[in-house]
Amino acid sequence: MTVRRSVVVGCGGYLPEKVLTNEELAQRLDTSDEWIRERSGITQRYIAAEGELTSDLACAAARTALDAAGITPDAVDLIVVATSTPDETFPASATVVQSKVGADNAMAFDVQAVCSGFVYALATADNFVKSGQAGTALVIGAETFSRILDWQDRGTCVLFGDGAGAIVLKAEDGQGNATDRGVLSTHLHSDGRLHDLLYVDGGPSSTGEVGFLRMEGKEVFRHAVVKMADVTVEALEANGLTASDIDWFVPHQANKRIIDGTAKKLGINGDRVVVTIDRHANTSAASIPLALWVATGDARIKQGDLVLIEALGGGMTWGSGLVRW
Ligand code: ACO
């Protein structure tokens, strides 16, 4: 019996031109390169130019992913954009991307799960593909977090950056076991009682303004290591696999210490972990597809490799995905 799988056939990314280093931040804020590097692993972040919108970043990433896949925009029938920083309150940034890339035959919508957004978007697209409602899907994570940061709050503004990453999924038949190419499983969770640990203090229905990111860093850290390790174990167990089967662990890039703590808990060696936090900082929903783009671009991730992704974000939301590349 064959099963329908969502196979990754292309990967792309985009980073804005402007680099903001820790040293530059230290010139205008009571912080230091040493503090930021020691606590988070970050040395620099990319910042979108004035007038450069989330949809612009998303489109650039989408185009590179479509080129890599050798697929023309008119063949795309689903676009899911994971973002917490849409161009406008509505319409969805995905529909803006649709018109800018010329994917006229697609349905398009956004998914909002903050830093877990890409995992949620992947799960959504995979289910559309598996049910037969879509055959070719563009899954994008894109953020301009620099626009929702309080640049006076040294506890948060040093941690985030802008960017976008994208993958193209295509329906293919598989055998229904873990040797298949494609998305093998996704596991998603949320707990709305943890709202106050990480949120933006504004919005259309509350203040009428966009607001700024607020975070209880220590508490987020504590939940992150435990929940991300648990949800990856859930993914492995559901597929009858162990951590030693994983070729590449591509975690959400929130903090190098969270990444190291989670990898250690799982027993995954550092040389199998893709890390971009040092250069990209935390780009929220864009961090995993950007890391996938980097690690496919330098030929670390190759066809047939087993790739484990996981993330945790505001909500709180968290999730994992297991993908045979
Ligand atoms: N520069 C210098 N000093 C700072 C800075 C800064 N940028 N920020 C905070 N401090 C100070 C604090 O004021 C505090 O000073 P005090 O002791 O005099 O009060 C001291 O440094 C220690 O602050 P803590 O908040 O206790 O530092 P901690 O070791 O917890 O590190 C950090 C803070 C990096 C935010 C950490 O808690 C963290 O990474 N948490 C996870 C948050 C995260 O990753 N969020 C991303 C979104 S969620 C996600 O993507 C998973």
Short mmCIF file of C-alpha atoms and ligand atoms in Angstrom, two decimals, residues 29-32 35-36 38-40 114-116 145 153-160 197-198 213 215-222 224 228 252-258 277 282 284 287 311-314 316-317, ligand 1:
data_model
loop_
_atom_site.label_atom_id
_atom_site.label_comp_id
_atom_site.label_asym_id
_atom_site.label_seq_id
_atom_site.Cartn_x
_atom_site.Cartn_y
_atom_site.Cartn_z
CA LEU A 29 22.57 50.36 24.87
CA ASP A 30 23.93 49.29 28.29
CA THR A 31 25.17 45.91 27.04
CA SER A 32 28.32 44.28 25.69
CA TRP A 35 27.31 39.47 27.60
CA ILE A 36 25.27 38.81 24.46
CA GLU A 38 27.94 34.33 26.53
CA ARG A 39 24.21 34.34 27.31
CA SER A 40 22.85 33.66 23.82
CA VAL A 114 5.32 32.81 16.77
CA CYS A 115 8.67 30.96 16.94
CA SER A 116 6.92 27.60 16.34
CA PHE A 145 10.99 41.19 14.33
CA ASP A 153 14.89 46.90 26.48
CA ARG A 154 18.30 45.24 26.55
CA GLY A 155 16.77 42.00 27.85
CA THR A 156 14.97 41.38 24.54
CA CYS A 157 16.20 43.55 21.67
CA VAL A 158 19.66 41.96 21.53
CA LEU A 159 18.19 38.51 20.82
CA PHE A 160 16.24 38.90 17.58
CA LEU A 197 5.94 34.55 29.47
CA LEU A 198 6.23 35.85 25.91
CA LEU A 213 7.70 42.08 22.48
CA MET A 215 9.45 38.28 27.68
CA GLU A 216 10.27 36.53 30.96
CA GLY A 217 13.59 35.22 29.65
CA LYS A 218 14.45 32.81 32.46
CA GLU A 219 11.01 31.16 32.44
CA VAL A 220 10.99 30.86 28.64
CA PHE A 221 14.40 29.21 28.85
CA ARG A 222 13.17 26.68 31.42
CA ALA A 224 12.11 25.63 26.12
CA MET A 228 11.52 20.89 23.00
CA HIS A 252 14.66 26.73 16.32
CA GLN A 253 17.51 29.19 16.83
CA ALA A 254 16.53 31.01 20.04
CA ASN A 255 19.61 30.71 22.16
CA LYS A 256 22.79 28.63 21.81
CA ARG A 257 22.44 27.48 25.41
CA ILE A 258 18.87 26.22 24.73
CA ILE A 277 22.03 31.70 15.91
CA ASN A 282 16.49 34.58 16.65
CA SER A 284 11.36 33.48 15.03
CA SER A 287 14.91 30.50 11.91
CA ALA A 311 10.60 24.88 18.07
CA LEU A 312 8.93 26.66 20.96
CA GLY A 313 7.40 30.11 20.92
CA GLY A 314 4.90 32.55 22.36
CA MET A 316 3.14 29.06 24.32
CA THR A 317 3.30 26.82 21.30
N1 ACO B 1 23.28 43.16 28.40
C1 ACO B 1 23.79 43.21 29.64
N2 ACO B 1 23.11 42.83 30.71
C2 ACO B 1 21.87 42.36 30.54
C3 ACO B 1 21.27 42.29 29.26
C4 ACO B 1 22.03 42.71 28.18
N3 ACO B 1 21.56 42.69 26.92
N4 ACO B 1 20.03 41.80 29.40
C5 ACO B 1 19.83 41.56 30.70
N5 ACO B 1 20.94 41.90 31.39
C6 ACO B 1 21.20 41.82 32.83
C7 ACO B 1 19.93 41.76 33.64
O1 ACO B 1 19.44 43.07 33.86
C8 ACO B 1 20.40 41.09 34.89
O2 ACO B 1 21.05 42.04 35.68
P1 ACO B 1 20.86 42.04 37.28
O3 ACO B 1 21.38 40.70 37.72
O4 ACO B 1 21.68 43.21 37.71
O5 ACO B 1 19.39 42.18 37.50
C9 ACO B 1 21.47 40.13 34.39
O6 ACO B 1 21.86 40.59 33.09
C10 ACO B 1 20.98 38.70 34.29
O7 ACO B 1 19.75 38.71 33.62
P2 ACO B 1 18.95 37.41 33.38
O8 ACO B 1 17.68 37.73 32.67
O9 ACO B 1 18.88 36.65 34.65
O10 ACO B 1 19.95 36.65 32.40
P3 ACO B 1 19.86 35.20 31.85
O11 ACO B 1 21.08 34.46 32.17
O12 ACO B 1 18.54 34.54 32.18
O13 ACO B 1 19.87 35.45 30.28
C11 ACO B 1 18.38 35.55 28.41
C12 ACO B 1 18.85 36.22 29.69
C13 ACO B 1 19.51 35.54 27.42
C14 ACO B 1 17.20 36.34 27.86
C15 ACO B 1 17.94 34.11 28.75
O14 ACO B 1 17.08 34.07 29.85
C16 ACO B 1 17.28 33.45 27.58
O15 ACO B 1 17.87 33.22 26.56
N6 ACO B 1 16.02 33.05 27.72
C17 ACO B 1 15.31 32.42 26.67
C18 ACO B 1 14.59 33.48 25.95
C19 ACO B 1 14.50 33.23 24.48
O16 ACO B 1 15.26 32.55 23.87
N7 ACO B 1 13.50 33.85 23.92
C20 ACO B 1 13.30 33.80 22.55
C21 ACO B 1 11.90 33.73 22.23
S1 ACO B 1 11.23 32.21 22.68
C22 ACO B 1 11.99 31.18 21.75
O17 ACO B 1 12.32 31.49 20.66
C23 ACO B 1 12.22 29.83 22.29
#
